[in-house]
Amino acid sequence: MANHHFGKLADVWKHLVLDEVLAEMNPDRYAETHAGSATYPMVDDPERRFGVLGFLDGLASDDALARAAFPRVVSGFPDDEPSTYPGSALQAMTLLGDGCAYLLCDLDPVSVEDLSTWAARLGLARCEVARRDGMAAVRAWLEDPAPMVVHVDPFDPFERTDGGLSAVELAAQVADAGHTLVHWYGLSHPGERAWALDAIQRLTSAPLWCGDLVVTRRGGGTRSDGDLGERTTPGTGCGVVLANVTPALTKRCETLAHALVDQYDGRELPSGGPGALDLNVHRPA
Ligand SMILES: C[S@@+](CC[C@H](N)C(=O)[O-])C[C@H]1O[C@@H](n2cnc3c(N)ncnc32)[C@H](O)[C@@H]1O
């Protein structure tokens, strides 16, 4: 597996929004540029305690979170033997089932094999698992006007494989084509808040929504630098950019974001001490 960050806070926010979009839209087609593995062996450590394990433990405190699609999908998996965390592609396959056509891309052979195994296990008739550049593969699917949800979740949003599109460029083309976009991004500096919203918006006139979260010390400010890709420290953050979704759906995502902030108030940081989340929401003008 290539993704060692599964189940951290970044996945909680990403998958909370993604699953809500999928449950609400129930698309006929779903594509992932960077699918990762279907499952990850669960780890009980301070990062996952600040991530999915703490999130699931705190669910009872809020109705909106308890009723969201994300906990419904993942709460079955930690009880598996051995315990696993399902990646975004398996969450989508579980939620959408055989009624949907899938394009799941990754360059990592272990991830591709795991995705193929799960697609077969779930009996999905129309699931293409592609070991190739996700931007090039998904770009070809955009030509078909049939509605589709596209999840773009890169490690490096500006990297171009073989001179092709970057993730940010592909995201803008998804939005322009009228398909639903779910684009995750990370950040590590205060000046980077909502950077992906700005970068994608420069390339498309489609209205975009963005939910941007940064970890803080409880009662502390948001001026420190974080450690994106290493540890979930104060100053580390992430966000999700959406295009071509209804106002009712973005409102629901905002309700979940505020509930998440409430749930995290005072939660122990992976490095120790009480933490919190700072939320910025950007709505289309
Ligand atoms: C952040 S992980 C994906 C996590 C997954 N989407 C989830 O939410 O559970 C990023 C993945 O992108 C893959 N990757 C990197 N470059 C790629 C490319 N150009 N095309 C497709 N996959 C790529 C890596 O192998 C890795 O598995």
Short mmCIF file of N, CA, C and O in Angstrom, two decimals, residues 119-166:
data_model
loop_
_atom_site.label_atom_id
_atom_site.label_comp_id
_atom_site.label_asym_id
_atom_site.label_seq_id
_atom_site.Cartn_x
_atom_site.Cartn_y
_atom_site.Cartn_z
N ALA A 119 -13.51 -5.46 -5.59
CA ALA A 119 -14.55 -5.29 -6.62
C ALA A 119 -15.16 -6.66 -6.95
O ALA A 119 -16.38 -6.79 -7.10
N ALA A 120 -14.30 -7.69 -7.04
CA ALA A 120 -14.79 -9.05 -7.34
C ALA A 120 -15.58 -9.58 -6.15
O ALA A 120 -16.66 -10.16 -6.31
N ARG A 121 -15.07 -9.36 -4.93
CA ARG A 121 -15.75 -9.86 -3.74
C ARG A 121 -17.16 -9.27 -3.61
O ARG A 121 -18.10 -9.93 -3.19
N LEU A 122 -17.29 -7.99 -4.00
CA LEU A 122 -18.61 -7.33 -3.91
C LEU A 122 -19.47 -7.61 -5.14
O LEU A 122 -20.61 -7.16 -5.22
N GLY A 123 -18.91 -8.34 -6.10
CA GLY A 123 -19.68 -8.71 -7.30
C GLY A 123 -20.05 -7.53 -8.18
O GLY A 123 -21.11 -7.51 -8.80
N LEU A 124 -19.15 -6.54 -8.26
CA LEU A 124 -19.46 -5.35 -9.06
C LEU A 124 -19.20 -5.64 -10.55
O LEU A 124 -18.07 -5.95 -10.94
N ALA A 125 -20.24 -5.52 -11.36
CA ALA A 125 -20.14 -5.91 -12.77
C ALA A 125 -19.39 -4.86 -13.59
O ALA A 125 -18.75 -5.20 -14.59
N ARG A 126 -19.47 -3.58 -13.18
CA ARG A 126 -18.89 -2.51 -14.01
C ARG A 126 -17.85 -1.72 -13.21
O ARG A 126 -18.03 -0.55 -12.93
N CYS A 127 -16.79 -2.40 -12.81
CA CYS A 127 -15.73 -1.72 -12.04
C CYS A 127 -14.40 -1.89 -12.77
O CYS A 127 -13.85 -2.99 -12.83
N GLU A 128 -13.90 -0.78 -13.32
CA GLU A 128 -12.59 -0.81 -13.99
C GLU A 128 -11.54 -0.30 -13.00
O GLU A 128 -11.64 0.83 -12.51
N VAL A 129 -10.57 -1.16 -12.69
CA VAL A 129 -9.45 -0.74 -11.84
C VAL A 129 -8.25 -0.54 -12.77
O VAL A 129 -7.82 -1.48 -13.44
N ALA A 130 -7.74 0.69 -12.81
CA ALA A 130 -6.72 1.03 -13.81
C ALA A 130 -5.40 1.35 -13.13
O ALA A 130 -5.34 2.26 -12.30
N ARG A 131 -4.34 0.61 -13.50
CA ARG A 131 -3.01 0.96 -13.00
C ARG A 131 -2.38 1.92 -13.98
O ARG A 131 -1.55 1.55 -14.84
N ARG A 132 -2.83 3.16 -13.92
CA ARG A 132 -2.29 4.20 -14.80
C ARG A 132 -2.54 5.56 -14.17
O ARG A 132 -3.26 5.66 -13.17
N ASP A 133 -1.97 6.58 -14.77
CA ASP A 133 -2.15 7.94 -14.26
C ASP A 133 -3.64 8.27 -14.17
O ASP A 133 -4.37 8.20 -15.17
N GLY A 134 -4.09 8.65 -12.97
CA GLY A 134 -5.51 8.88 -12.75
C GLY A 134 -6.06 10.05 -13.54
O GLY A 134 -7.23 10.05 -13.93
N MET A 135 -5.23 11.09 -13.75
CA MET A 135 -5.73 12.26 -14.47
C MET A 135 -6.03 11.90 -15.92
O MET A 135 -7.06 12.27 -16.48
N ALA A 136 -5.13 11.13 -16.55
CA ALA A 136 -5.33 10.74 -17.95
C ALA A 136 -6.54 9.82 -18.08
O ALA A 136 -7.37 9.99 -18.99
N ALA A 137 -6.66 8.85 -17.17
CA ALA A 137 -7.77 7.89 -17.28
C ALA A 137 -9.11 8.57 -17.06
O ALA A 137 -10.06 8.35 -17.81
N VAL A 138 -9.20 9.43 -16.03
CA VAL A 138 -10.48 10.08 -15.72
C VAL A 138 -10.82 11.11 -16.79
O VAL A 138 -11.99 11.29 -17.15
N ARG A 139 -9.80 11.77 -17.33
CA ARG A 139 -10.03 12.76 -18.40
C ARG A 139 -10.83 12.13 -19.55
O ARG A 139 -11.74 12.74 -20.11
N ALA A 140 -10.51 10.88 -19.88
CA ALA A 140 -11.21 10.20 -20.97
C ALA A 140 -12.69 9.95 -20.63
O ALA A 140 -13.54 9.96 -21.52
N TRP A 141 -12.99 9.77 -19.34
CA TRP A 141 -14.39 9.55 -18.93
C TRP A 141 -15.22 10.84 -18.96
O TRP A 141 -16.44 10.79 -18.95
N LEU A 142 -14.54 12.02 -18.95
CA LEU A 142 -15.29 13.29 -18.90
C LEU A 142 -16.07 13.53 -20.18
O LEU A 142 -17.04 14.28 -20.19
N GLU A 143 -15.62 12.93 -21.28
CA GLU A 143 -16.27 13.16 -22.58
C GLU A 143 -17.72 12.69 -22.56
O GLU A 143 -18.56 13.24 -23.25
N ASP A 144 -18.01 11.65 -21.78
CA ASP A 144 -19.37 11.13 -21.67
C ASP A 144 -20.17 12.07 -20.76
O ASP A 144 -19.80 12.27 -19.61
N PRO A 145 -21.26 12.66 -21.28
CA PRO A 145 -21.99 13.65 -20.47
C PRO A 145 -22.82 13.03 -19.34
O PRO A 145 -23.35 13.77 -18.50
N ALA A 146 -22.97 11.70 -19.32
CA ALA A 146 -23.76 11.09 -18.24
C ALA A 146 -23.17 11.51 -16.89
O ALA A 146 -21.95 11.45 -16.70
N PRO A 147 -24.01 11.95 -15.95
CA PRO A 147 -23.52 12.51 -14.68
C PRO A 147 -22.60 11.55 -13.93
O PRO A 147 -22.78 10.34 -13.95
N MET A 148 -21.61 12.14 -13.29
CA MET A 148 -20.59 11.33 -12.61
C MET A 148 -20.07 12.12 -11.40
O MET A 148 -19.99 13.35 -11.44
N VAL A 149 -19.70 11.40 -10.34
CA VAL A 149 -18.97 12.02 -9.23
C VAL A 149 -17.50 11.65 -9.40
O VAL A 149 -17.17 10.47 -9.58
N VAL A 150 -16.62 12.67 -9.35
CA VAL A 150 -15.18 12.43 -9.49
C VAL A 150 -14.48 12.86 -8.19
O VAL A 150 -14.63 14.01 -7.75
N HIS A 151 -13.74 11.92 -7.61
CA HIS A 151 -12.98 12.21 -6.39
C HIS A 151 -11.51 12.36 -6.79
O HIS A 151 -10.92 11.43 -7.36
N VAL A 152 -10.94 13.52 -6.49
CA VAL A 152 -9.54 13.82 -6.81
C VAL A 152 -8.81 13.97 -5.48
O VAL A 152 -9.09 14.89 -4.71
N ASP A 153 -7.83 13.09 -5.23
CA ASP A 153 -7.23 13.02 -3.89
C ASP A 153 -5.72 12.78 -4.01
O ASP A 153 -5.22 11.71 -3.65
N PRO A 154 -4.98 13.78 -4.51
CA PRO A 154 -3.56 13.55 -4.82
C PRO A 154 -2.64 13.75 -3.62
O PRO A 154 -2.94 14.51 -2.71
N PHE A 155 -1.48 13.08 -3.64
CA PHE A 155 -0.37 13.44 -2.75
C PHE A 155 0.22 14.77 -3.23
O PHE A 155 0.53 15.64 -2.45
N ASP A 156 0.43 14.88 -4.56
CA ASP A 156 1.04 16.08 -5.14
C ASP A 156 0.08 16.67 -6.17
O ASP A 156 -0.03 16.16 -7.29
N PRO A 157 -0.61 17.75 -5.80
CA PRO A 157 -1.67 18.28 -6.67
C PRO A 157 -1.17 18.94 -7.96
O PRO A 157 -1.97 19.20 -8.86
N PHE A 158 0.13 19.21 -8.04
CA PHE A 158 0.65 19.91 -9.24
C PHE A 158 1.52 19.01 -10.11
O PHE A 158 2.00 19.43 -11.16
N GLU A 159 1.71 17.76 -9.67
CA GLU A 159 2.55 16.83 -10.44
C GLU A 159 1.86 16.47 -11.75
O GLU A 159 0.65 16.21 -11.78
N ARG A 160 2.67 16.42 -12.83
CA ARG A 160 2.14 15.97 -14.13
C ARG A 160 2.86 14.69 -14.52
O ARG A 160 4.07 14.70 -14.69
N THR A 161 2.11 13.60 -14.67
CA THR A 161 2.72 12.34 -15.11
C THR A 161 2.78 12.35 -16.63
O THR A 161 1.77 12.60 -17.30
N ASP A 162 3.98 12.10 -17.17
CA ASP A 162 4.20 12.07 -18.63
C ASP A 162 3.66 13.33 -19.32
O ASP A 162 3.06 13.25 -20.41
N GLY A 163 3.80 14.48 -18.68
CA GLY A 163 3.39 15.74 -19.30
C GLY A 163 1.89 15.93 -19.38
O GLY A 163 1.41 16.83 -20.09
N GLY A 164 1.12 15.10 -18.68
CA GLY A 164 -0.35 15.20 -18.72
C GLY A 164 -0.87 16.27 -17.79
O GLY A 164 -0.14 17.18 -17.38
N LEU A 165 -2.15 16.15 -17.43
CA LEU A 165 -2.79 17.13 -16.55
C LEU A 165 -2.34 16.93 -15.10
O LEU A 165 -2.13 15.80 -14.66
N SER A 166 -2.26 18.04 -14.34
CA SER A 166 -2.10 17.93 -12.89
C SER A 166 -3.48 17.67 -12.28
O SER A 166 -4.52 17.83 -12.94
#
